């Protein structure tokens, strides 16, 4: 099954006149940890993972099931915890082999593996490697249908200053002090130089009040 945005959320079409600025970029590895549509896939089930609360929703503790979309992306949890209001809900453009994907993805959660080790490492390690964590469907789309066999793929990404999902702003003003700071956490500075994105309008804005 190809990746399709979940329809059970309110969507407001907007047109952006100019490109959004890049607030972060890096290279690393893409993996998967949940899936709302393909709950039982690749010899496993995502039922428990789908019930987990999102790092970008500490006040009301929304779960992946409640948000009901496969577009949630998990990033370096230490970096996210330092400045949640900068990242939460922001659009992520993921590239594979230098080709940017047109999937509408946004930051919503923290990835522990992504926050351990060196932010410039190009060696895969399931416990400590820079990257992003996706839904199984998204990784399968990005990998050309090879998510189950490969488990991870090399990616690069840009986080744009463009909000696709509106989390509760009252819970995003301060750092997430209850998140453990790992002694060997990845530095928050990007290891690659960000270039300005091309002027491609974005036409989907996802509101937080899922049905």
Tab-separated table of C-alpha atoms in Angstrom:
chain	number	residue	atom	x	y	z
A	1	UNK	CA	0.000	0.000	0.000
A	2	UNK	CA	1.421	3.396	-0.939
A	3	UNK	CA	1.559	6.222	1.536
A	4	UNK	CA	-1.538	8.380	1.638
A	5	UNK	CA	-2.240	11.221	4.094
A	6	UNK	CA	-4.877	10.270	6.648
A	7	UNK	CA	-8.204	11.937	5.939
A	8	UNK	CA	-9.589	11.877	9.487
A	9	UNK	CA	-8.207	15.310	10.427
A	10	UNK	CA	-9.326	18.800	9.535
A	11	UNK	CA	-7.258	20.220	6.704
A	12	UNK	CA	-7.172	23.832	5.620
A	13	UNK	CA	-5.817	24.628	2.165
A	14	UNK	CA	-3.478	27.578	2.108
A	15	UNK	CA	-1.116	28.965	-0.484
A	16	UNK	CA	2.331	30.220	0.469
A	17	UNK	CA	3.578	33.020	-1.735
A	18	UNK	CA	7.256	32.447	-0.980
A	19	UNK	CA	9.545	29.722	0.256
A	20	UNK	CA	9.943	29.209	4.003
A	21	UNK	CA	13.338	29.694	5.613
A	22	UNK	CA	15.305	26.672	6.823
A	23	UNK	CA	15.710	26.418	10.593
A	24	UNK	CA	17.705	23.178	10.612
A	25	UNK	CA	19.175	20.606	8.247
A	26	UNK	CA	21.321	17.504	8.480
A	27	UNK	CA	22.133	14.095	7.046
A	28	UNK	CA	21.707	10.691	8.634
A	29	UNK	CA	19.371	7.719	8.622
A	30	UNK	CA	15.625	7.285	8.369
A	31	UNK	CA	13.860	4.572	10.360
A	32	UNK	CA	10.279	3.754	11.384
A	33	UNK	CA	8.582	3.269	14.749
A	34	UNK	CA	4.790	3.489	14.259
A	35	UNK	CA	2.028	3.319	11.675
A	36	UNK	CA	-1.603	4.391	11.903
A	37	UNK	CA	-2.827	2.720	8.709
A	38	UNK	CA	-0.665	-0.411	8.450
A	39	UNK	CA	-0.840	-1.343	12.116
A	40	UNK	CA	0.416	-4.887	11.551
A	41	UNK	CA	3.326	-4.805	9.113
A	42	UNK	CA	6.734	-6.340	8.520
A	43	UNK	CA	6.153	-9.132	11.041
A	44	UNK	CA	5.351	-6.772	13.902
A	45	UNK	CA	2.521	-4.676	15.314
A	46	UNK	CA	2.558	-0.958	16.014
A	47	UNK	CA	-0.448	-0.997	18.352
A	48	UNK	CA	1.541	-0.095	21.467
A	49	UNK	CA	3.694	2.474	19.689
A	50	UNK	CA	0.592	4.157	18.286
A	51	UNK	CA	-0.707	4.684	21.828
A	52	UNK	CA	2.435	6.517	22.928
A	53	UNK	CA	2.232	10.210	23.830
A	54	UNK	CA	4.006	12.721	21.603
A	55	UNK	CA	6.852	14.874	22.886
A	56	UNK	CA	5.301	17.922	21.191
A	57	UNK	CA	2.083	17.472	23.166
A	58	UNK	CA	3.141	17.288	26.846
A	59	UNK	CA	0.159	19.241	28.197
A	60	UNK	CA	-2.649	17.062	26.852
A	61	UNK	CA	-0.401	14.110	25.910
A	62	UNK	CA	-1.895	13.358	22.515
A	63	UNK	CA	-1.047	9.918	21.183
A	64	UNK	CA	-0.209	8.986	17.608
A	65	UNK	CA	-3.603	7.267	17.426
A	66	UNK	CA	-5.346	10.484	18.454
A	67	UNK	CA	-3.505	12.657	15.947
A	68	UNK	CA	-4.368	9.984	13.391
A	69	UNK	CA	-1.833	10.676	10.661
A	70	UNK	CA	1.307	8.981	9.373
A	71	UNK	CA	2.909	12.383	8.779
A	72	UNK	CA	4.435	12.725	12.267
A	73	UNK	CA	8.247	12.746	12.287
A	74	UNK	CA	10.474	12.212	15.325
A	75	UNK	CA	13.745	14.186	15.487
A	76	UNK	CA	16.707	14.415	17.877
A	77	UNK	CA	14.890	14.496	21.214
A	78	UNK	CA	17.568	16.563	22.975
A	79	UNK	CA	17.484	19.200	20.256
A	80	UNK	CA	13.681	19.208	20.293
A	81	UNK	CA	13.600	19.460	24.080
A	82	UNK	CA	15.815	22.548	24.119
A	83	UNK	CA	13.460	24.546	21.895
A	84	UNK	CA	10.128	22.801	21.250
A	85	UNK	CA	8.357	25.920	19.990
A	86	UNK	CA	10.944	26.256	17.223
A	87	UNK	CA	10.398	22.746	15.849
A	88	UNK	CA	7.011	21.318	16.829
A	89	UNK	CA	4.561	21.188	13.946
A	90	UNK	CA	7.128	22.460	11.449
A	91	UNK	CA	7.409	21.026	7.959
A	92	UNK	CA	10.186	18.535	7.167
A	93	UNK	CA	11.481	18.075	3.627
A	94	UNK	CA	13.237	14.702	3.330
A	95	UNK	CA	15.574	13.855	0.469
A	96	UNK	CA	16.824	10.449	-0.656
A	97	UNK	CA	19.833	10.379	-2.980
A	98	UNK	CA	19.515	14.138	-3.277
A	99	UNK	CA	15.910	14.008	-4.478
A	100	UNK	CA	13.456	15.832	-2.188
A	101	UNK	CA	10.183	14.095	-1.378
A	102	UNK	CA	6.872	15.923	-1.738
A	103	UNK	CA	5.364	14.210	1.330
A	104	UNK	CA	3.787	16.622	3.815
A	105	UNK	CA	5.653	15.718	7.014
A	106	UNK	CA	5.983	17.601	10.305
A	107	UNK	CA	7.909	17.370	13.577
A	108	UNK	CA	5.872	15.938	16.435
A	109	UNK	CA	8.027	13.629	18.516
A	110	UNK	CA	11.508	12.936	19.835
A	111	UNK	CA	13.838	10.170	18.689
A	112	UNK	CA	16.253	8.802	21.295
A	113	UNK	CA	18.534	7.012	18.816
A	114	UNK	CA	18.825	10.265	16.859
A	115	UNK	CA	20.083	12.120	19.949
A	116	UNK	CA	22.983	9.825	20.858
A	117	UNK	CA	26.474	9.853	19.361
A	118	UNK	CA	27.918	12.175	16.733
A	119	UNK	CA	25.622	14.332	14.614
A	120	UNK	CA	28.022	13.923	11.670
A	121	UNK	CA	28.352	10.124	11.776
A	122	UNK	CA	27.687	8.303	8.504
A	123	UNK	CA	27.843	4.845	10.074
A	124	UNK	CA	24.567	3.137	10.908
A	125	UNK	CA	24.073	2.152	14.538
A	126	UNK	CA	20.639	1.165	15.825
A	127	UNK	CA	21.463	2.692	19.221
A	128	UNK	CA	23.160	5.928	18.168
A	129	UNK	CA	22.954	7.474	14.712
A	130	UNK	CA	21.710	10.863	13.498
A	131	UNK	CA	18.485	10.893	11.547
A	132	UNK	CA	14.715	10.954	11.731
A	133	UNK	CA	12.091	8.395	12.742
A	134	UNK	CA	8.985	8.013	10.541
A	135	UNK	CA	5.860	5.947	10.183
A	136	UNK	CA	6.402	2.622	8.433
A	137	UNK	CA	4.332	3.831	5.467
A	138	UNK	CA	6.459	6.941	5.010
A	139	UNK	CA	9.751	5.043	5.184
A	140	UNK	CA	8.370	2.471	2.766
A	141	UNK	CA	7.504	5.277	0.357
A	142	UNK	CA	10.904	6.938	0.735
A	143	UNK	CA	12.742	3.634	0.282
A	144	UNK	CA	10.792	2.571	-2.784
A	145	UNK	CA	8.990	-0.224	-0.944
A	146	UNK	CA	12.072	-1.538	0.853
A	147	UNK	CA	11.379	-0.432	4.438
A	148	UNK	CA	10.783	-3.930	5.768
A	149	UNK	CA	13.907	-5.444	4.233
A	150	UNK	CA	16.256	-2.518	4.800
A	151	UNK	CA	14.985	-1.200	8.147
A	152	UNK	CA	16.791	2.095	7.585
A	153	UNK	CA	17.887	4.297	4.679
A	154	UNK	CA	20.310	7.174	4.205
A	155	UNK	CA	18.537	10.537	4.087
A	156	UNK	CA	19.081	14.256	4.313
A	157	UNK	CA	16.470	16.696	5.543
A	158	UNK	CA	15.511	20.305	6.066
A	159	UNK	CA	13.165	21.577	8.757
A	160	UNK	CA	11.384	24.656	7.451
A	161	UNK	CA	9.941	27.555	9.400
A	162	UNK	CA	6.509	26.598	8.096
A	163	UNK	CA	3.874	25.155	10.398
A	164	UNK	CA	1.843	22.199	9.138
A	165	UNK	CA	0.364	21.081	12.465
A	166	UNK	CA	-0.889	23.262	15.296
A	167	UNK	CA	0.098	21.759	18.645
A	168	UNK	CA	-1.055	23.380	21.895
A	169	UNK	CA	1.096	26.517	21.991
A	170	UNK	CA	0.742	26.865	25.776
A	171	UNK	CA	2.856	23.755	26.297
A	172	UNK	CA	5.643	24.679	23.863
A	173	UNK	CA	7.020	27.894	25.314
A	174	UNK	CA	9.628	26.384	27.632
A	175	UNK	CA	12.177	23.593	27.284
A	176	UNK	CA	10.937	20.125	28.202
A	177	UNK	CA	12.815	19.975	31.492
A	178	UNK	CA	11.343	16.573	32.329
A	179	UNK	CA	13.141	15.000	29.364
A	180	UNK	CA	16.411	13.282	30.383
A	181	UNK	CA	19.529	14.974	29.021
A	182	UNK	CA	21.857	12.255	27.779
A	183	UNK	CA	25.564	12.676	28.545
A	184	UNK	CA	26.514	11.668	25.003
A	185	UNK	CA	23.678	13.491	23.258
A	186	UNK	CA	24.146	14.800	19.760
A	187	UNK	CA	25.082	18.462	19.477
A	188	UNK	CA	22.226	20.642	18.281
A	189	UNK	CA	24.249	22.370	15.556
A	190	UNK	CA	23.660	20.912	12.070
A	191	UNK	CA	26.645	19.115	10.532
A	192	UNK	CA	25.877	20.267	6.983
A	193	UNK	CA	25.337	23.756	5.633
A	194	UNK	CA	21.721	24.572	4.926
A	195	UNK	CA	20.864	26.091	1.567
A	196	UNK	CA	17.698	28.055	0.896
A	197	UNK	CA	14.839	25.871	-0.390
A	198	UNK	CA	13.328	26.324	-3.806
A	199	UNK	CA	10.100	28.336	-3.922
A	200	UNK	CA	7.616	25.495	-3.869
A	201	UNK	CA	4.211	26.450	-2.403
A	202	UNK	CA	2.840	24.268	0.345
A	203	UNK	CA	-0.915	23.765	0.253
A	204	UNK	CA	-1.742	21.696	3.303
A	205	UNK	CA	-2.138	22.888	6.872
A	206	UNK	CA	-3.242	20.335	9.458
A	207	UNK	CA	-5.163	21.494	12.491
A	208	UNK	CA	-4.809	19.763	15.841
A	209	UNK	CA	-8.500	18.977	16.380
A	210	UNK	CA	-8.619	15.487	14.867
A	211	UNK	CA	-12.010	13.885	14.353
